[in-house]
Short mmCIF file of C-alpha atoms and ligand atoms in Angstrom, two decimals:
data_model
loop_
_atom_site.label_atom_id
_atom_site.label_comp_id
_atom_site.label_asym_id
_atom_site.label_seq_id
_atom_site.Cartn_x
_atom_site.Cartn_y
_atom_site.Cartn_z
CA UNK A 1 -81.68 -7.94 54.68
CA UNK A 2 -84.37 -8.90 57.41
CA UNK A 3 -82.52 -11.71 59.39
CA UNK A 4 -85.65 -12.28 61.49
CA UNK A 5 -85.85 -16.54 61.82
CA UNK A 6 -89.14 -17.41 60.20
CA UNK A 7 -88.84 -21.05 60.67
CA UNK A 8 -86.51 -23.65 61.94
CA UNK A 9 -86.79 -27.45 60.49
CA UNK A 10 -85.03 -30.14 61.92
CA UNK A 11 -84.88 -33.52 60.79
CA UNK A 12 -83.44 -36.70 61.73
CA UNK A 13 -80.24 -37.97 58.50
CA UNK A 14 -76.95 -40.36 58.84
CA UNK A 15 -73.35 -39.52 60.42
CA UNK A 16 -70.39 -41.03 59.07
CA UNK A 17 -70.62 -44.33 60.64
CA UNK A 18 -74.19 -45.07 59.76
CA UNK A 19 -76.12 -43.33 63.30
CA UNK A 20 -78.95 -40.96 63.10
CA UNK A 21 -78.33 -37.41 64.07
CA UNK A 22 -79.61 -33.97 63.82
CA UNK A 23 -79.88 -31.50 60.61
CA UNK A 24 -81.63 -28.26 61.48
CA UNK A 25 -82.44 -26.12 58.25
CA UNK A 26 -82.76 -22.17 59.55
CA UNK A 27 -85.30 -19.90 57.41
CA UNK A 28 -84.75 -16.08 57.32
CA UNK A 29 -87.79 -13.58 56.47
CA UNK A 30 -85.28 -12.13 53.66
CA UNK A 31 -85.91 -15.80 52.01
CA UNK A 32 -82.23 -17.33 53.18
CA UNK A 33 -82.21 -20.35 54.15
CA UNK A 34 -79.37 -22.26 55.52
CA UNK A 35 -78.33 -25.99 57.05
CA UNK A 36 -76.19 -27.48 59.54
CA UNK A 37 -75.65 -31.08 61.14
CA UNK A 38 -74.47 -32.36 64.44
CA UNK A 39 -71.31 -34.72 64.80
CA UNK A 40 -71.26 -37.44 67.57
CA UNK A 41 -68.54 -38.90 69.57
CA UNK A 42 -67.70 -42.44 70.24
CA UNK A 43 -64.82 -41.89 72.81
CA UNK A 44 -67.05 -39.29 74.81
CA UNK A 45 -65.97 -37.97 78.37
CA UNK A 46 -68.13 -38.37 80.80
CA UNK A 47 -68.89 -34.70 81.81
CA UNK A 48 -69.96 -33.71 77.99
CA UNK A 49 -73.33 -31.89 77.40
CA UNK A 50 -76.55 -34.54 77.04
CA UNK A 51 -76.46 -36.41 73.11
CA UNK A 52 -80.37 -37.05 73.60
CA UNK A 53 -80.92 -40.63 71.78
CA UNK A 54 -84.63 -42.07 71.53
CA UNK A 55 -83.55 -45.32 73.49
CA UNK A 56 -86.09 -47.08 70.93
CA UNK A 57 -84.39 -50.03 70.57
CA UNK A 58 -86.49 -50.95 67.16
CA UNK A 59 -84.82 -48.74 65.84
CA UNK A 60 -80.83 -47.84 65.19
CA UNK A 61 -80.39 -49.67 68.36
CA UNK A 62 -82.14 -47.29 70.28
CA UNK A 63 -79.70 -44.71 68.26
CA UNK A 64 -82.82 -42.56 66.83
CA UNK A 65 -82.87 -38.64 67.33
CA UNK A 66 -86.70 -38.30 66.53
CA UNK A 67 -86.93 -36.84 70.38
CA UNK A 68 -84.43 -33.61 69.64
CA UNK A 69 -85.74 -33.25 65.92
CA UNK A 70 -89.03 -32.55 67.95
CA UNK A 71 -88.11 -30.28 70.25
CA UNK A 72 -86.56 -28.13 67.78
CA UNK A 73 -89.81 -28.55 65.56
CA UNK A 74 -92.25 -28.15 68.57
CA UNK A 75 -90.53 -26.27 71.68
CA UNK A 76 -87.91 -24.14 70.28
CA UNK A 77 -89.12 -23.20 67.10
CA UNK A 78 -91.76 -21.21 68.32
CA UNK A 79 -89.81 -19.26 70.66
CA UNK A 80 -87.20 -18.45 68.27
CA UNK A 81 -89.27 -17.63 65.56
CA UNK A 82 -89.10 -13.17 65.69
CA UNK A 83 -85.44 -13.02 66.77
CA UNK A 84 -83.19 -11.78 64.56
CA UNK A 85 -80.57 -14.69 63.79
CA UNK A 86 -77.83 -12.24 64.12
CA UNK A 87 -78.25 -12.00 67.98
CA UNK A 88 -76.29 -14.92 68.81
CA UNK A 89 -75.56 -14.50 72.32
CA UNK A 90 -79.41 -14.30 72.91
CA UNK A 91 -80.44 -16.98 71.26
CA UNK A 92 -77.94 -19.57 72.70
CA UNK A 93 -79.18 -17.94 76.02
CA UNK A 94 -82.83 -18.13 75.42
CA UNK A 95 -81.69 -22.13 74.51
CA UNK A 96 -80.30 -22.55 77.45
CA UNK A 97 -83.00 -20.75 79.56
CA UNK A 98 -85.47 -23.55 77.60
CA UNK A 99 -83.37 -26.31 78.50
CA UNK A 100 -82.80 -25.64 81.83
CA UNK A 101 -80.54 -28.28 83.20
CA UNK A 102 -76.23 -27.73 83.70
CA UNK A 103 -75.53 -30.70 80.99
CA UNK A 104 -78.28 -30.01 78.78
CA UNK A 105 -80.52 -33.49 78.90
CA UNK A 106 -83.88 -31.79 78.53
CA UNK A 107 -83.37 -30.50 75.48
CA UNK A 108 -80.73 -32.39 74.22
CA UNK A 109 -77.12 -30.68 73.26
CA UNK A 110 -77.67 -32.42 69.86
CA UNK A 111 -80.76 -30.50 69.38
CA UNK A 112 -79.43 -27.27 71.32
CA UNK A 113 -76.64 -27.21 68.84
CA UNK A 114 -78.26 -27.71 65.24
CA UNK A 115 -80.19 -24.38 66.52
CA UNK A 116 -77.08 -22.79 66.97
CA UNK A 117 -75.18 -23.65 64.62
CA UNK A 118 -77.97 -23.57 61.76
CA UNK A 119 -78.77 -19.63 63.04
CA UNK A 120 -75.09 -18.62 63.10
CA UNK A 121 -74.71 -19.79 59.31
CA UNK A 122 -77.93 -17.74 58.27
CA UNK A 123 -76.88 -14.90 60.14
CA UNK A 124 -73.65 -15.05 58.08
CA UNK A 125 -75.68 -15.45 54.51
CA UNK A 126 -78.11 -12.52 55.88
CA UNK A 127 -74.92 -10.00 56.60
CA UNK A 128 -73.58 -11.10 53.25
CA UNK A 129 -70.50 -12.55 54.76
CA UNK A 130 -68.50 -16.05 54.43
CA UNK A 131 -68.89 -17.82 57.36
CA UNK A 132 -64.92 -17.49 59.24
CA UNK A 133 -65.44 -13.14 58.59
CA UNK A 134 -68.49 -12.94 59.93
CA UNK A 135 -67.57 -15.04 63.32
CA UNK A 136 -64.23 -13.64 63.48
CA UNK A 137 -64.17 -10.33 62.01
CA UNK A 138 -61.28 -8.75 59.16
CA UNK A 139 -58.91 -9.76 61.72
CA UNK A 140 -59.58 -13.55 60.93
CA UNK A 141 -56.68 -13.97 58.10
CA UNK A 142 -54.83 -17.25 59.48
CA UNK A 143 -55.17 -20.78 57.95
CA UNK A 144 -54.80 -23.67 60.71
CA UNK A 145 -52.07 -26.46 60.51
CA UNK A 146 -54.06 -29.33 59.60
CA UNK A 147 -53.95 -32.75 61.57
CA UNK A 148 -54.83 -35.38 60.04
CA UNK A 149 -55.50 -38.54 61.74
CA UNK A 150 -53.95 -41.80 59.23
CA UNK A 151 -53.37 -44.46 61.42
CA UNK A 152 -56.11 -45.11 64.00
CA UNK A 153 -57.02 -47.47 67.06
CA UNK A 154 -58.64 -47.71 70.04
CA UNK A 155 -62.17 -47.57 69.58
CA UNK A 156 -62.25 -46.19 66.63
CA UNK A 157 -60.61 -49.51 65.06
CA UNK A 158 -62.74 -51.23 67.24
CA UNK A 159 -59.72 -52.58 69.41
CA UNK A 160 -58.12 -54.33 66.49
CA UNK A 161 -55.59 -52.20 66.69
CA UNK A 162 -53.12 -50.11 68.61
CA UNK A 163 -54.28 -48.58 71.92
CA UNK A 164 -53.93 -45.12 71.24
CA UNK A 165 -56.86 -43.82 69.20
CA UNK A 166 -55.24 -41.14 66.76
CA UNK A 167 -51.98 -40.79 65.17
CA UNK A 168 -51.70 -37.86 63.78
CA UNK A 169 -49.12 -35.72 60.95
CA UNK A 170 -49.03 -31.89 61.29
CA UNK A 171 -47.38 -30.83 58.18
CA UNK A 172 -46.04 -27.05 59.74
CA UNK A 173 -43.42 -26.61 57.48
CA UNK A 174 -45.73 -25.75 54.54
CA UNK A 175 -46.01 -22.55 53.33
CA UNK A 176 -49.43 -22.39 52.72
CA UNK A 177 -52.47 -24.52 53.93
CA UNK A 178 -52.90 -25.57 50.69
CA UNK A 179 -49.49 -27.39 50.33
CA UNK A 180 -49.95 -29.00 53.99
CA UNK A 181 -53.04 -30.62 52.64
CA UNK A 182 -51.07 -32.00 49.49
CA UNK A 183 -47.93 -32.96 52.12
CA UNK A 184 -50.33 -34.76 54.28
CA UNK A 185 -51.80 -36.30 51.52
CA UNK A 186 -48.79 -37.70 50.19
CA UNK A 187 -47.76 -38.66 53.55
CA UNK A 188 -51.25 -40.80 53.89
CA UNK A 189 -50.23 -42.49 50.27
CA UNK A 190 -46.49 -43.08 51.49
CA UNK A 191 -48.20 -44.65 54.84
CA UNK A 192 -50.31 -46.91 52.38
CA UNK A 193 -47.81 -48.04 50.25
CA UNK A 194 -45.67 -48.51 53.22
CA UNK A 195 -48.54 -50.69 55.46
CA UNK A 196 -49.02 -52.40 51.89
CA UNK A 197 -45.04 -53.34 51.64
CA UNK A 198 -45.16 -54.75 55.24
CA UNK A 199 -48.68 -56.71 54.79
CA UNK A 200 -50.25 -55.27 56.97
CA UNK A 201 -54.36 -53.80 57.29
CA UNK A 202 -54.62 -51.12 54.96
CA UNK A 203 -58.51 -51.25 56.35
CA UNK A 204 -59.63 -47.90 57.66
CA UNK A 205 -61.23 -46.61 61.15
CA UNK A 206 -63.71 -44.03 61.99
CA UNK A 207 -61.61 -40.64 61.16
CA UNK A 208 -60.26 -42.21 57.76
CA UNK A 209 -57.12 -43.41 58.87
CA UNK A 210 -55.43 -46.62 58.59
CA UNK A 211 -56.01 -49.42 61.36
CA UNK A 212 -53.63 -51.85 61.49
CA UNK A 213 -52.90 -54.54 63.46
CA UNK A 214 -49.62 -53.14 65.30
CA UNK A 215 -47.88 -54.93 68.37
CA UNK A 216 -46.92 -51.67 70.29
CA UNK A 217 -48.01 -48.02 70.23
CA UNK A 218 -44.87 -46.90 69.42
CA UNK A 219 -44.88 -48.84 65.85
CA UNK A 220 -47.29 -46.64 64.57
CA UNK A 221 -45.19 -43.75 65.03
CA UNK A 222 -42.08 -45.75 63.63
CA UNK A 223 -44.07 -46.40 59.98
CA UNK A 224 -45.63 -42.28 60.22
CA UNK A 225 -41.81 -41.46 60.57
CA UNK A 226 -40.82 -44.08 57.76
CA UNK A 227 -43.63 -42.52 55.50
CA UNK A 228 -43.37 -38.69 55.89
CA UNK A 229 -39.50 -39.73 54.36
CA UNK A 230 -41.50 -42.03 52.04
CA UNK A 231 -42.95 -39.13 50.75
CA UNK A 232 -39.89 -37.31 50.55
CA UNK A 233 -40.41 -34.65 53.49
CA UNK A 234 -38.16 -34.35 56.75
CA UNK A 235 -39.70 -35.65 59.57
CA UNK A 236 -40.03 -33.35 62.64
CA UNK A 237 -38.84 -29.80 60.13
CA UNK A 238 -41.27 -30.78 57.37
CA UNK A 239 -43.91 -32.83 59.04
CA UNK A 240 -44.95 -33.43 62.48
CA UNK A 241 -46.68 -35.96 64.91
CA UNK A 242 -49.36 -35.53 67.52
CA UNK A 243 -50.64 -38.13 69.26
CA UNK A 244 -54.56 -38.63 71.02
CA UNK A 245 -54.14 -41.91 72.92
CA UNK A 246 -57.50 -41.09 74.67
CA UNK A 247 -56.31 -42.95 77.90
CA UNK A 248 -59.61 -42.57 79.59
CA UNK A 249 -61.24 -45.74 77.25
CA UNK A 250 -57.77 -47.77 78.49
CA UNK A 251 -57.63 -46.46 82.23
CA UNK A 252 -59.01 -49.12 84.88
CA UNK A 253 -60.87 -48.41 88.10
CA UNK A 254 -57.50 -49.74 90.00
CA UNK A 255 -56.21 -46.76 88.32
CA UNK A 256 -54.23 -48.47 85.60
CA UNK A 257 -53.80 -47.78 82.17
CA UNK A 258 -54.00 -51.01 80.34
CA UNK A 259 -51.84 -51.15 77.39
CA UNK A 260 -53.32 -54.19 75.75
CA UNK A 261 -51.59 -54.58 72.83
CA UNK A 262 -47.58 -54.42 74.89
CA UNK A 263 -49.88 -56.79 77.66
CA UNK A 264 -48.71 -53.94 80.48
CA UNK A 265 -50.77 -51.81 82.82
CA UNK A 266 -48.91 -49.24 83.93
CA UNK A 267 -49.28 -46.66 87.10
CA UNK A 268 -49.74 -42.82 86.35
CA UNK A 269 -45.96 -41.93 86.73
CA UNK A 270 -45.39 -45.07 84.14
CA UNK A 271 -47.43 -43.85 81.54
CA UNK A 272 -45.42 -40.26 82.03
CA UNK A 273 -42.01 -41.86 81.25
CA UNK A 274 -43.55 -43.74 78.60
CA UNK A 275 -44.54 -40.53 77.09
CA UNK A 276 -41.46 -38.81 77.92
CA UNK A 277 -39.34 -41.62 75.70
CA UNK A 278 -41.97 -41.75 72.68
CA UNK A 279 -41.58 -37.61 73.15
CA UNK A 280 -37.83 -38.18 72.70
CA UNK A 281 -37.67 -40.37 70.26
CA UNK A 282 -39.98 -38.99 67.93
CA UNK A 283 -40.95 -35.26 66.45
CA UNK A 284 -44.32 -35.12 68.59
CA UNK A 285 -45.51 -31.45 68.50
CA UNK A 286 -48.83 -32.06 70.48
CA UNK A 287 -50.00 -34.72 72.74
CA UNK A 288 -54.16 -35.16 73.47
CA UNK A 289 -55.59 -36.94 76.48
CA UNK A 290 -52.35 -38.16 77.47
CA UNK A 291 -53.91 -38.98 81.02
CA UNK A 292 -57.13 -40.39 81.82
CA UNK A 293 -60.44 -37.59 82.42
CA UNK A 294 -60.52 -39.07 86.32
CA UNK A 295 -56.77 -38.75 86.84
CA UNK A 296 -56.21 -34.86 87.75
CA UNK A 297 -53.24 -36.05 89.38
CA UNK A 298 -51.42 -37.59 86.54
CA UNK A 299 -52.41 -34.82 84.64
CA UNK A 300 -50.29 -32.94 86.89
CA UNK A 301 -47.55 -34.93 86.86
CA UNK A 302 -47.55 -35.20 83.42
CA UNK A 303 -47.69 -31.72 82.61
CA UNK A 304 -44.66 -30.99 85.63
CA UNK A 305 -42.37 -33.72 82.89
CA UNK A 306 -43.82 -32.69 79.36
CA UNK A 307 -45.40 -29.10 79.66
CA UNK A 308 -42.68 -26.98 78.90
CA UNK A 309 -41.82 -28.73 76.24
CA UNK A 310 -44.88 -29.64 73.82
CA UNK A 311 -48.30 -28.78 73.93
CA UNK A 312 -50.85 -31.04 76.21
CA UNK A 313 -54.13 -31.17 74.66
CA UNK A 314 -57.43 -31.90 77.49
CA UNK A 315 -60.29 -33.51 75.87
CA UNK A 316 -62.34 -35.55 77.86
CA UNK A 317 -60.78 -34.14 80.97
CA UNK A 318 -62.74 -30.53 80.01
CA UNK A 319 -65.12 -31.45 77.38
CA UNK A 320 -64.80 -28.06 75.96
CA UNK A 321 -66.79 -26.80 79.40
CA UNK A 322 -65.75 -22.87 80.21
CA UNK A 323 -66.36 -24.45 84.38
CA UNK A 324 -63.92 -27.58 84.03
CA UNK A 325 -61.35 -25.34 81.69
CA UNK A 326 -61.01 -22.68 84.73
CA UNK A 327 -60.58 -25.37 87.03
CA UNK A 328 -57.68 -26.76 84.86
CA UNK A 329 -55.71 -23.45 84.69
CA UNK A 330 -56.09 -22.84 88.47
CA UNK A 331 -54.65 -26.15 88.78
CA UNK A 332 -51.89 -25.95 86.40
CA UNK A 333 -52.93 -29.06 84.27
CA UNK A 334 -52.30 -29.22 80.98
CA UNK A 335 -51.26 -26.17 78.50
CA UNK A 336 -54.64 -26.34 76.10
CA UNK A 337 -58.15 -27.45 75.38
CA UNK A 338 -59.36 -29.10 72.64
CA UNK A 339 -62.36 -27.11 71.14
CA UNK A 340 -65.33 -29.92 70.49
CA UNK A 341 -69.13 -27.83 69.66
CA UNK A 342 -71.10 -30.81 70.25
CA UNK A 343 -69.49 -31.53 73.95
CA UNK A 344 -71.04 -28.00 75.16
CA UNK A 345 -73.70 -27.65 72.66
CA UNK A 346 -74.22 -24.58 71.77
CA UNK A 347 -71.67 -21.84 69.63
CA UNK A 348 -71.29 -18.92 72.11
CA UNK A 349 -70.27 -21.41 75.14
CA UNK A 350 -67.66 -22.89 72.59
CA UNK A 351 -66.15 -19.14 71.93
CA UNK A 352 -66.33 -18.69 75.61
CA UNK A 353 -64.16 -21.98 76.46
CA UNK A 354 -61.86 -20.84 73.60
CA UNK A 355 -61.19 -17.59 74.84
CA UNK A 356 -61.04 -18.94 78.65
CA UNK A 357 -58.30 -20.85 77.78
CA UNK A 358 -56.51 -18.66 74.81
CA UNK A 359 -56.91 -15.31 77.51
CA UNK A 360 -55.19 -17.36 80.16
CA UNK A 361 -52.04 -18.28 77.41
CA UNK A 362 -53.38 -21.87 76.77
CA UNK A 363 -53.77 -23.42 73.34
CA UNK A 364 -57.03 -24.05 71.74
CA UNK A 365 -57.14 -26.82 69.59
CA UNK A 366 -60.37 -27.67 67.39
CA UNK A 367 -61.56 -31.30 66.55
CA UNK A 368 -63.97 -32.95 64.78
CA UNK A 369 -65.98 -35.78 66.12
CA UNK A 370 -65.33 -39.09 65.02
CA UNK A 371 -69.34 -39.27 63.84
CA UNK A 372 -69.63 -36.47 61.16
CA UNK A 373 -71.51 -35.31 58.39
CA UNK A 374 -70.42 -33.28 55.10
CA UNK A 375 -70.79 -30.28 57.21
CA UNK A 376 -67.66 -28.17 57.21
CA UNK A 377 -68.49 -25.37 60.08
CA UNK A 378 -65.42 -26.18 61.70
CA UNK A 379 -63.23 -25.15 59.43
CA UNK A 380 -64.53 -21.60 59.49
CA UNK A 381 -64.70 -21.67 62.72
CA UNK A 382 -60.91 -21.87 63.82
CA UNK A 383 -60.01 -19.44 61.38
CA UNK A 384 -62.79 -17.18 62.99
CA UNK A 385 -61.05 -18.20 66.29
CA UNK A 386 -57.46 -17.89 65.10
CA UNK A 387 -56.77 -21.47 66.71
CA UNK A 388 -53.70 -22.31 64.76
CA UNK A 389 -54.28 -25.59 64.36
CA UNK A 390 -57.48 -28.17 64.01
CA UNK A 391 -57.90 -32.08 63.68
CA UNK A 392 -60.42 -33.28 61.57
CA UNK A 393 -59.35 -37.01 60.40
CA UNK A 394 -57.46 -38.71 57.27
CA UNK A 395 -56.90 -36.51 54.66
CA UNK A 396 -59.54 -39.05 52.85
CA UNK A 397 -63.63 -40.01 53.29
CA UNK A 398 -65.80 -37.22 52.25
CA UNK A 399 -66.97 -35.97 55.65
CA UNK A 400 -63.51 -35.57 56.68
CA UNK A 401 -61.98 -33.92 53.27
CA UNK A 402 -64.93 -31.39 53.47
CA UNK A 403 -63.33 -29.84 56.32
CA UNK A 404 -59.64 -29.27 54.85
CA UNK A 405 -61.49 -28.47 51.03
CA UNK A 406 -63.22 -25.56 53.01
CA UNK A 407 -59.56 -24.51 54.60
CA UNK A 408 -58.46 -24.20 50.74
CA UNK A 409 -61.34 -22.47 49.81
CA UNK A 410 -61.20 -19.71 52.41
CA UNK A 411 -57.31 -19.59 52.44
CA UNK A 412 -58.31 -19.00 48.23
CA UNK A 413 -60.68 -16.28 49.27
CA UNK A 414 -58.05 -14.48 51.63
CA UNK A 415 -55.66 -13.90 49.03
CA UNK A 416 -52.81 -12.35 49.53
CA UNK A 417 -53.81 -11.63 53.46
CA UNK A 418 -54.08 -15.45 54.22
CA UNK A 419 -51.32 -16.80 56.20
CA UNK A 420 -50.83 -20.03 57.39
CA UNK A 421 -49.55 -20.33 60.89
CA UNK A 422 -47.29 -23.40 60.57
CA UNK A 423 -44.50 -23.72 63.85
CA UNK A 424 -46.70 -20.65 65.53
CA UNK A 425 -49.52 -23.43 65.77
CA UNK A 426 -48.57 -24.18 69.13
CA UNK A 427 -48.47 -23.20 72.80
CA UNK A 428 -44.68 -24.22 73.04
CA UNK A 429 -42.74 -23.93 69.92
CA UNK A 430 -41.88 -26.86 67.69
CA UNK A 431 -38.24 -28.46 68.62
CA UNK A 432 -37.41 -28.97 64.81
P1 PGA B 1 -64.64 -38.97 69.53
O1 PGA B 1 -63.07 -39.00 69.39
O2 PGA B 1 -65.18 -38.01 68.54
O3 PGA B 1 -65.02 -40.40 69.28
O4 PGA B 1 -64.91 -38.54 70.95
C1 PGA B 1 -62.31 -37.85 69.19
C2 PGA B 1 -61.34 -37.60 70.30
O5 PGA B 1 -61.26 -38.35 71.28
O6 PGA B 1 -60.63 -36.60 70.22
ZN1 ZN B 2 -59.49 -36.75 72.13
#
């Protein structure tokens, strides 16, 4: 089929909390035409690739994206119009070339990455391949752990909540994908009835889960515990927790992290031993952003206490940046990355930070963004990546469901060759 791009149509639609962002459709001279969208963060770092926003503050609040929809329709479109959409690596090049800047704010990453990821899905349809086989190859036969975000607070519950943004249940004792998408389901009921029981909020944040208003951060991992044996699974052999308190949106300039709901602010080596206790006391497989993006040395310290024992996830502290990830394994940091498209913004830099960190015997962890749309590329891509694991919200709210539907589709697809990597998920094994 002739995979030569013929045309490339962007156009400005809604994420999953009402803000404009970018849809790119990709046209192929065979006649294929395919679609992606952009997601968009709310707890960014600071060192993540230019979102380009119109600043118009008539409209969305300034929110609009009609400045990237028109460089895709009037800069890049004509330069990428004769290259065959199979030659990734040259495109995202040639986009980068364009853009010209380290962080991408000519351009816009938003409008860098519809490109790419729009391309990389017709290239797919034009090789006559699903999506995860024709980024990863035969070899790309294992189905992620899913983790799903149910109780939620920080910014995402608009501070109404706990502190820590994402409590999360990695079902790893399934045997198949499939059943740790049923598990977590049931585990998000149980957690319902449960909130329900206690009067609490059963009202839901950004990424689907439940936000409610808890006294500690350690009571939301109390009721997950309490529900997971609602729902008739062990906690810690069936089900898992990982935690994403995204300390950078609670860490002061006096270098304090400011635990509003306990009324604390605690130093660096505080907020270790805190996590050290909560790592004790409960079956926590994977903890994100533990320290603050700024705070390289409580990263250290907190990898010297927790490293060899569960995985430590950097978000904001690499934004998914091949530069910032190198610096972080010379440095002896953390033990993984999270994987985020949008905060490099553009597919072949986002393979490159995932091999970076997988080559050097780091985890790679994919997420979501807590702005999405119903597109699901990031399901395909970590079994095209052989990740092990992904986050991508509350096993509820359509944008977020797309994600683990796709997972069952393509573990369908496999067959008999899908496996699911449960325990292996993670850079240190799972204690239970
Ligand atoms: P964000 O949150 O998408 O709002 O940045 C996700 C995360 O912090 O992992
Ligand atoms: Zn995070």
């Amino acid at each position: 089929m002739d995979a030569t791009i013929t045309d490339l149509e962007a156009r400005e639609i809604l994420d999953s909390r009402g803000n404009p962002t970018v849809e790119v459709d990709c046209t192929l001279a065979c006649g294929i035409m395919a679609r992606a969208a952009v997601p968009s963060g709310a707890s960014t770092g600071a060192r993540e690739a230019v979102e380009l926003r119109d600043g118009d503050a008539k409209r969305f609040g300034g929110k609009g994206v009609r400045k990237a929809v028109a460089h895709i329709n009037d800069t890049i479109a004509p330069d990428l119009i004769t290259i065959d959409a199979r030659e990734q690596a040259a495109i995202d090049e040639t986009l980068i070339a364009m853009d010209g800047t380290d962080n991408k704010a000519v351009l816009g990453a938003n409008a860098m990455l519809g490109v790419s990821l729009a391309v990389a899905r017709a290239a797919a349809m034009a090789s006559d391949l699903p999506l995860y086989r024709y980024l990863g190859g035969p070899g790309a036969t294992r189905l992620p752990v899913p983790h799903m975000n149910i109780l939620n607070g920080g910014v995402h519950a608009h501070w109404q909540g706990a502190d820590f943004q994402e409590f999360m249940i990695a079902p790893y004792g399934a045997s198949s994908l499939r059943e740790a998408v049923e598990w977590g389901a049931e585990v998000y009921h149980a957690l319902l009835g449960l909130l329900e029981k206690k009067g609490l909020s059963v009202g839901i944040g950004d990424e689907g889960g439940f936000a409610p208003h808890v006294k500690s951060n350690e009571e939301p991992l109390e009721l997950i515990v309490q529900a997971i044996a609602r729902a008739g699974l062990r906690p810690g052999t069936d089900v898992g927790i990982a935690i994403d308190p995204a300390s950078s949106e609670f860490f002061e300039d006096e270098g304090f992290y400011n635990l509003r709901t306990e009324n604390r602010r605690l130093e660096a080596g505080e907020m270790v031993d805190y996590y050290e206790r909560l790592v004790d006391a409960y079956p926590i497989a994977l903890l994100e952003d533990g320290m603050a993006e700024e705070d390289w040395p409580g990263w250290k310290r907190l990898n010297h206490a927790l490293g060899d024992t569960i995985e430590l996830v950097g978000d904001d502290v690499f934004c998914t940046n091949p530069a910032i990830i190198a610096k972080g394994i010379e440095q002896d940091i953390a033990n993984a990355v999270l994987i985020k498209l949008n905060q490099i913004g553009t597919l072949t830099e986002t393979i490159a930070a995932t091999r970076l960190a997988t080559h050097h015997g780091w985890g790679a962890f994919v997420s979501h963004r807590s702005g999405e749309t119903v597109d699901s590329f990031i399901a395909d891509l970590t079994v095209a990546l052989d990740t092990g694991h992904l986050k991508t919200g509350a096993p509820a709210r359509g944008e977020r469901v797309e994600k683990y539907n796709q997972l069952m589709r393509i573990e369908e697809a496999l067959g008999t060759a899908a496996r699911f990597a449960g325990k292996s998920a993670y850079v240190r094994p799972v204690r239970f």
